[in-house]
Coordinates of N, CA and C in Angstrom, one line a residue:
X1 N -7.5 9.8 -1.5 CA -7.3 9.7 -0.1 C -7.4 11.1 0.6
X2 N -6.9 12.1 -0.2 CA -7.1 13.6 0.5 C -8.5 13.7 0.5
X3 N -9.5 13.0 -0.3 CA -10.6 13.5 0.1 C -11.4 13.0 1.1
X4 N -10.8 11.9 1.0 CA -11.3 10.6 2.1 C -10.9 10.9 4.1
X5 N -9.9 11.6 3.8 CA -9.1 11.9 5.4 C -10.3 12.7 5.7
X6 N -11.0 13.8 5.5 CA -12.1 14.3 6.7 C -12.9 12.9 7.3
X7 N -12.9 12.3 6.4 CA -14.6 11.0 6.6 C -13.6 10.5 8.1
X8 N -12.4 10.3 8.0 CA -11.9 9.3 9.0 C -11.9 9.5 10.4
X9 N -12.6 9.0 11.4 CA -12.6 9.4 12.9 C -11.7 10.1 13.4
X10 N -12.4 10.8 14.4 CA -11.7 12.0 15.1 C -10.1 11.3 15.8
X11 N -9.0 11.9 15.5 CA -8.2 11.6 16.3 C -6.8 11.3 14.8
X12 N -7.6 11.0 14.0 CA -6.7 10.0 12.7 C -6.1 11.4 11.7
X13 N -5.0 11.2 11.6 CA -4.1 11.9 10.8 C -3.4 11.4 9.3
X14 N -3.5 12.1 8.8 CA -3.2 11.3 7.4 C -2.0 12.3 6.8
X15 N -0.7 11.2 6.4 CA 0.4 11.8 6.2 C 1.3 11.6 4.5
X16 N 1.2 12.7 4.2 CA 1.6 12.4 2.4 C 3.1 12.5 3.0
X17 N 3.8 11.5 2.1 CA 4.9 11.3 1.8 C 5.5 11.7 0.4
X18 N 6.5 12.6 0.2 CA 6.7 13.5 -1.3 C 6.1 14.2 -1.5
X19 N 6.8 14.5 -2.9 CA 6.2 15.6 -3.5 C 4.7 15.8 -3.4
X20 N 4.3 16.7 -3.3 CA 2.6 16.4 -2.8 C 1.9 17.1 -4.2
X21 N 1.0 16.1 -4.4 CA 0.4 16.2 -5.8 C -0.9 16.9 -5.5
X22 N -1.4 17.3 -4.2 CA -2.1 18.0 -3.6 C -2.3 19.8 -4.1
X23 N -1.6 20.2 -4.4 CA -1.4 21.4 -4.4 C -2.5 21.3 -6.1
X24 N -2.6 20.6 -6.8 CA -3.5 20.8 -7.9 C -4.8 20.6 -7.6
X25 N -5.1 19.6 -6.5 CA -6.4 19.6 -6.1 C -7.1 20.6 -4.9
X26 N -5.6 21.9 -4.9 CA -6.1 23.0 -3.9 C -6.6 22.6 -2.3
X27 N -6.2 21.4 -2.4 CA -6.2 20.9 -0.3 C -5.6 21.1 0.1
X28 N -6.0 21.8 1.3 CA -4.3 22.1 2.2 C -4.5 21.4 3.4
X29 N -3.0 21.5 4.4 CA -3.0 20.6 5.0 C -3.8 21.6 6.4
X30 N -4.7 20.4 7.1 CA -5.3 20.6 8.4 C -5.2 19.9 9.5
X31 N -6.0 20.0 10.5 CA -5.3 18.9 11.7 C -5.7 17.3 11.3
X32 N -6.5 17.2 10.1 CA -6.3 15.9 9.7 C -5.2 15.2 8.4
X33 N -4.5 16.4 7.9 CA -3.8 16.0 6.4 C -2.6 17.0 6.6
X34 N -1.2 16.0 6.8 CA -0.3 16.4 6.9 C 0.5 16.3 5.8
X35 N 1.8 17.2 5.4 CA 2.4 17.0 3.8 C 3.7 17.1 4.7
X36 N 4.6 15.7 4.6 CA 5.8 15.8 5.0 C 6.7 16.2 3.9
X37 N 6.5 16.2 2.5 CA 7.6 16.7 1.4 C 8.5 14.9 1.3
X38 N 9.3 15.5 0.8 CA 10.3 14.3 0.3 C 10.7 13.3 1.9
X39 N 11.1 12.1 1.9 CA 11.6 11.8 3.4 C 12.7 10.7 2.2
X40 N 13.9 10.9 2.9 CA 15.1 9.9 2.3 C 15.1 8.8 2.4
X41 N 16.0 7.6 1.6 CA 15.1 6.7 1.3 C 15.0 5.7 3.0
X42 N 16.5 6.0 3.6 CA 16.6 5.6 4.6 C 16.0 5.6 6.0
X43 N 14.9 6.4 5.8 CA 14.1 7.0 7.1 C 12.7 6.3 6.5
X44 N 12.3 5.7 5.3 CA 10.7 5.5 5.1 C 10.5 4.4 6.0
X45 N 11.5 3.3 6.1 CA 10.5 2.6 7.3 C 10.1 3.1 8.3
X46 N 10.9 4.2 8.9 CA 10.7 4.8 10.1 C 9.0 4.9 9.9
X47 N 8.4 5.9 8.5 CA 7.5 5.8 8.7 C 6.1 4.8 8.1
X48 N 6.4 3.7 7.4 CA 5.9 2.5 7.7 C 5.5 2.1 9.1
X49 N 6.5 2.1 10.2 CA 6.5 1.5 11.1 C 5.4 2.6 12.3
X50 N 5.1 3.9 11.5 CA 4.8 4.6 12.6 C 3.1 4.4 11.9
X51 N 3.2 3.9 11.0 CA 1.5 3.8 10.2 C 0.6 3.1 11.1
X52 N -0.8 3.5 10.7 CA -1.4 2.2 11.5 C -1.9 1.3 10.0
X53 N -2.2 2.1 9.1 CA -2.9 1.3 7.7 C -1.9 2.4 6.6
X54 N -1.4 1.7 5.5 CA -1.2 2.3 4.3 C -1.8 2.2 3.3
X55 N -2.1 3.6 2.3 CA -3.0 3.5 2.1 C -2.3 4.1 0.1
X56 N -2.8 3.2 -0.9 CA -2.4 3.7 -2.2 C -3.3 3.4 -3.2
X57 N -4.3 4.6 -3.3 CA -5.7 4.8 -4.0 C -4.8 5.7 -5.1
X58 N -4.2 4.5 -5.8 CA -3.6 5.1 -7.3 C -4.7 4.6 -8.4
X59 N -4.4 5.6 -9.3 CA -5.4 5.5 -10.9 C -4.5 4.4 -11.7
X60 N -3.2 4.4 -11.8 CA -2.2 3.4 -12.5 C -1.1 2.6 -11.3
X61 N -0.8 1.5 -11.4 CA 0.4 1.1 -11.3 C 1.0 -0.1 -11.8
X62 N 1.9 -0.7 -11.8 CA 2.3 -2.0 -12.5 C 2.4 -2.9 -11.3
X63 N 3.5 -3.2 -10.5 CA 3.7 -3.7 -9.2 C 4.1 -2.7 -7.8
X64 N 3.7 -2.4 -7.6 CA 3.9 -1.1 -6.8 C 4.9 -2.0 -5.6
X65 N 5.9 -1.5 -5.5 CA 6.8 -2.0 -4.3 C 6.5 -1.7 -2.7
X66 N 5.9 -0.5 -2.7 CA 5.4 0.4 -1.8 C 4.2 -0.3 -0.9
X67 N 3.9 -1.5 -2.0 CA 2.9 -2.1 -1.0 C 3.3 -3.2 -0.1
X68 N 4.4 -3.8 -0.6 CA 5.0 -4.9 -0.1 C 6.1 -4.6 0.7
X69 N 6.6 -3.0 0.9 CA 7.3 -2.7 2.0 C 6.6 -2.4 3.2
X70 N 5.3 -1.5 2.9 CA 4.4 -1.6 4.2 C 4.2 -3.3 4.3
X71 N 3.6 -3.9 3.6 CA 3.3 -5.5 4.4 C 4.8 -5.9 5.0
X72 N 5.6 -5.9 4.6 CA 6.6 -6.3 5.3 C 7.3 -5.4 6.3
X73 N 6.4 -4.3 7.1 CA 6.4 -3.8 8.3 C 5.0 -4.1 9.2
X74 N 4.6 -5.2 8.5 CA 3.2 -5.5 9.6 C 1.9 -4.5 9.3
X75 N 1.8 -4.0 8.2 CA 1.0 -2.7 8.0 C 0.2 -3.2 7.1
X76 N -0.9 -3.6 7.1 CA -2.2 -3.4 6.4 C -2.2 -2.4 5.3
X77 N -3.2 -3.0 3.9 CA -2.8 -2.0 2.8 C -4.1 -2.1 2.5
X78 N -4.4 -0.6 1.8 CA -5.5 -0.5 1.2 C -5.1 0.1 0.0
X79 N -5.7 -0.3 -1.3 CA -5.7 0.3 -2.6 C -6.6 -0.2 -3.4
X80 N -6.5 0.4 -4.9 CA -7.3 0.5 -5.6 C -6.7 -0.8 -6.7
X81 N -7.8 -1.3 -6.9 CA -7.8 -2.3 -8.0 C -7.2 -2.2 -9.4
X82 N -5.7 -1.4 -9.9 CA -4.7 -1.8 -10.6 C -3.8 -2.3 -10.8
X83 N -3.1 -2.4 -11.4 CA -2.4 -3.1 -12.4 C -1.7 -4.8 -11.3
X84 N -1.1 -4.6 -10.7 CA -0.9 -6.2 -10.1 C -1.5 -6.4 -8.4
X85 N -2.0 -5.2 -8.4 CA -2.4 -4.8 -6.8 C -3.2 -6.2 -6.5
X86 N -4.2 -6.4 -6.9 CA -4.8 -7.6 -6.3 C -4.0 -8.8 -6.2
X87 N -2.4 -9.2 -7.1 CA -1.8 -10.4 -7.2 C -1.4 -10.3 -6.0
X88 N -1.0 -9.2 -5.7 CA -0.2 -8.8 -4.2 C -1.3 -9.1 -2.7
X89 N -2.2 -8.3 -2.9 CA -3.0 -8.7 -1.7 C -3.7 -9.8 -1.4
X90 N -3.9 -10.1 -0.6 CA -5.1 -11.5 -0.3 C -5.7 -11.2 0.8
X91 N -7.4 -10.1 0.3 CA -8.3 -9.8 1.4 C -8.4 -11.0 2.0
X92 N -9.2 -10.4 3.5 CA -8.6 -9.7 4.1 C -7.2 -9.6 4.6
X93 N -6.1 -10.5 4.1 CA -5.3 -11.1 5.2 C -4.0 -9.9 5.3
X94 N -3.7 -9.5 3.7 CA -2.6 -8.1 4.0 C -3.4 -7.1 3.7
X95 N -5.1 -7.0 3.7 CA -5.7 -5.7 3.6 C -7.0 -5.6 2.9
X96 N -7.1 -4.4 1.9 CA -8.6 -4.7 1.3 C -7.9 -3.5 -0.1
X97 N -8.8 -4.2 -1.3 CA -9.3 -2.9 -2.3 C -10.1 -2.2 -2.2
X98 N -10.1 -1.4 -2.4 CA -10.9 -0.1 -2.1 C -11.9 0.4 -3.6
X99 N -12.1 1.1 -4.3 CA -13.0 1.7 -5.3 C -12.5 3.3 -4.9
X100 N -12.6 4.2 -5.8 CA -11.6 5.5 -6.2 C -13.2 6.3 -4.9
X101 N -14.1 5.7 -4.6 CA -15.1 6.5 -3.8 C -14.4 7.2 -3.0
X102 N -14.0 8.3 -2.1 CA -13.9 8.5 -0.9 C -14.2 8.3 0.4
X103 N -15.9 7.6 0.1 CA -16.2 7.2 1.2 C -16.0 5.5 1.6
X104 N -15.7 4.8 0.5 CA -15.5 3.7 0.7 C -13.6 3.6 0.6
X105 N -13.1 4.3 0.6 CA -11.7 4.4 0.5 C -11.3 4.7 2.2
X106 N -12.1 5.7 3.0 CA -12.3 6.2 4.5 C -12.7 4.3 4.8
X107 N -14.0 4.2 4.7 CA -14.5 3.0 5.2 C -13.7 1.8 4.6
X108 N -12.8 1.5 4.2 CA -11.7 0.4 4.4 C -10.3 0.3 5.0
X109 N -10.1 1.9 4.9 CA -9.0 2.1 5.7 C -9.5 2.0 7.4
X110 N -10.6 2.3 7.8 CA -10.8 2.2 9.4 C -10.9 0.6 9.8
X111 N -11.9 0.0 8.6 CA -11.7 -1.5 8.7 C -10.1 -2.2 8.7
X112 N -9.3 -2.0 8.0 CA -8.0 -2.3 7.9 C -7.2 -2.5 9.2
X113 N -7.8 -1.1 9.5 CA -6.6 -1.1 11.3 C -7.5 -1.6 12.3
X114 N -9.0 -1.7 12.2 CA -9.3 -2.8 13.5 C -9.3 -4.3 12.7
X115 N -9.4 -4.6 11.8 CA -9.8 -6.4 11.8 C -8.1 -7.1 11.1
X116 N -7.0 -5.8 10.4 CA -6.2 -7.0 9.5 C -5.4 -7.2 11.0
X117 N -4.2 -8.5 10.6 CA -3.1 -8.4 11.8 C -2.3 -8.7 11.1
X118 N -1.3 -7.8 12.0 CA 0.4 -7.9 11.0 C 1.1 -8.5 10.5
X119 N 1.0 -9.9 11.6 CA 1.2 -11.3 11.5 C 1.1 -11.6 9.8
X120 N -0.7 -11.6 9.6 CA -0.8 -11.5 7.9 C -0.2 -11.0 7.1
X121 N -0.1 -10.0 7.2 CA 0.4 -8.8 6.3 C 1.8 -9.6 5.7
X122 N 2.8 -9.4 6.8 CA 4.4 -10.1 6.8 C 3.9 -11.7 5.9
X123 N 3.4 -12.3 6.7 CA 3.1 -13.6 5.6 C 2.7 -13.5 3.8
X124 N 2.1 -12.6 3.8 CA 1.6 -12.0 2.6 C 3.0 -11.6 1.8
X125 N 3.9 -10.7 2.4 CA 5.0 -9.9 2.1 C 5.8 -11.0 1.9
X126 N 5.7 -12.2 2.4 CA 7.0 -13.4 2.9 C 7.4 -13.8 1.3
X127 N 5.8 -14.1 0.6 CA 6.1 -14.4 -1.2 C 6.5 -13.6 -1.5
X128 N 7.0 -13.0 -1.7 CA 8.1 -12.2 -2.2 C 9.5 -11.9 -1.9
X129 N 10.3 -12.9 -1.7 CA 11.8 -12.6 -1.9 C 12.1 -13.0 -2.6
X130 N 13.8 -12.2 -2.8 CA 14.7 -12.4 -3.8 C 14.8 -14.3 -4.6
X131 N 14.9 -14.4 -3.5 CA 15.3 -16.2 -4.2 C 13.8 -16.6 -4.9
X132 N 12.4 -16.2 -4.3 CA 11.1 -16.9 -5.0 C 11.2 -15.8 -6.4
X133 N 11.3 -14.9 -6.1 CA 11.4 -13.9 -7.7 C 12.2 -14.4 -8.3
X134 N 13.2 -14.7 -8.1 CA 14.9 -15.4 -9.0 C 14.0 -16.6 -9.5
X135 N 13.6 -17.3 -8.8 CA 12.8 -18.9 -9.6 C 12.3 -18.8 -10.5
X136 N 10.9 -17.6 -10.1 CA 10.0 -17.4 -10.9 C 10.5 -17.0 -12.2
X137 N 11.4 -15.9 -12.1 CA 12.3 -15.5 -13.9 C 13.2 -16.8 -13.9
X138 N 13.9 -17.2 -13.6 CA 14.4 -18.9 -14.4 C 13.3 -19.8 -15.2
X139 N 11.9 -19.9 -14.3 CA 10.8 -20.6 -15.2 C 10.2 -20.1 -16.3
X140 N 10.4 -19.0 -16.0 CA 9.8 -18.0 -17.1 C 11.0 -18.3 -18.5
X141 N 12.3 -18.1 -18.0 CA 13.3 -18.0 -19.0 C 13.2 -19.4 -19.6
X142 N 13.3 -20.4 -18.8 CA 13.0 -21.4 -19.3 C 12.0 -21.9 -20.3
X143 N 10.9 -21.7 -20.0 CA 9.4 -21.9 -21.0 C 10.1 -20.7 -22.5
X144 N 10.5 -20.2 -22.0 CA 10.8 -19.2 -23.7 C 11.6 -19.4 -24.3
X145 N 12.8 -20.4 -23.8 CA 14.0 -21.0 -24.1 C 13.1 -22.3 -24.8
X146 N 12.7 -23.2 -24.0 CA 12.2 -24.4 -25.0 C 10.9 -24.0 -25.8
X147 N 10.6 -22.9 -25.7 CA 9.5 -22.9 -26.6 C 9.9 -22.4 -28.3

């Protein structure tokens, strides 16, 4: 994504959140790539809600939570094709995969914030609460129990 933020239209600012893993790849920040450092845990919707697209072009993850807290602020997601990322999304409706390219990681994040709507996103996010996760491990418990 740090490489991807020049490609993105004039005007668009791109904001790391934490520890900034940047400092190995020697980018610094410019009027397009901002490094806010750590934000507490109680302020991140603040900036979910200030996003227009979130964006998580990771090499690993298992279920990333991070994606389902932006959808559940109406935010469009874009990421890379690991570990349960696709169970989570449903192009276009909470967003798109992307490929590790930078230029196709730029060109789905601009896609993202003119075609997804929020409306989706939140619907996307809705499969996922506590009580539908609680079932899902009961069924699970269950099939291992009679099995």
């Amino acid at each position: 994504m740090l490489r991807a933020a020049p490609l993105l239209p004039e005007g668009w600012v791109l904001l790391i959140i934490g520890e900034p893993a940047a400092s190995a790849t020697g980018i610094k920040e410019t009027d397009k790539i901002r490094f806010l450092g750590p934000v507490p845990h109680d302020e991140i919707v603040d900036y979910y809600n200030l996003a227009d697209v979130f964006c998580l072009p990771s090499w690993t993850e298992c279920f990333p939570l991070t994606i389902l807290e932006a959808l559940a602020c109406g935010k469009p997601v874009v990421a890379t094709d690991v570990g349960d990322i696709r169970k989570i999304l449903e192009p276009p409706l909470g967003g798109y995969i992307c490929g590790f390219d930078q230029r196709d990681i730029a060109k789905k994040v601009v896609e993202a914030e003119k075609s997804v709507d929020g409306r989706d996103c939140r619907r996307v996010a809705s499969k996922y609460t506590w009580a539908e996760t609680v079932q899902k491990e009961e069924k699970v418990w269950e099939e291992i129990y009679r099995g």
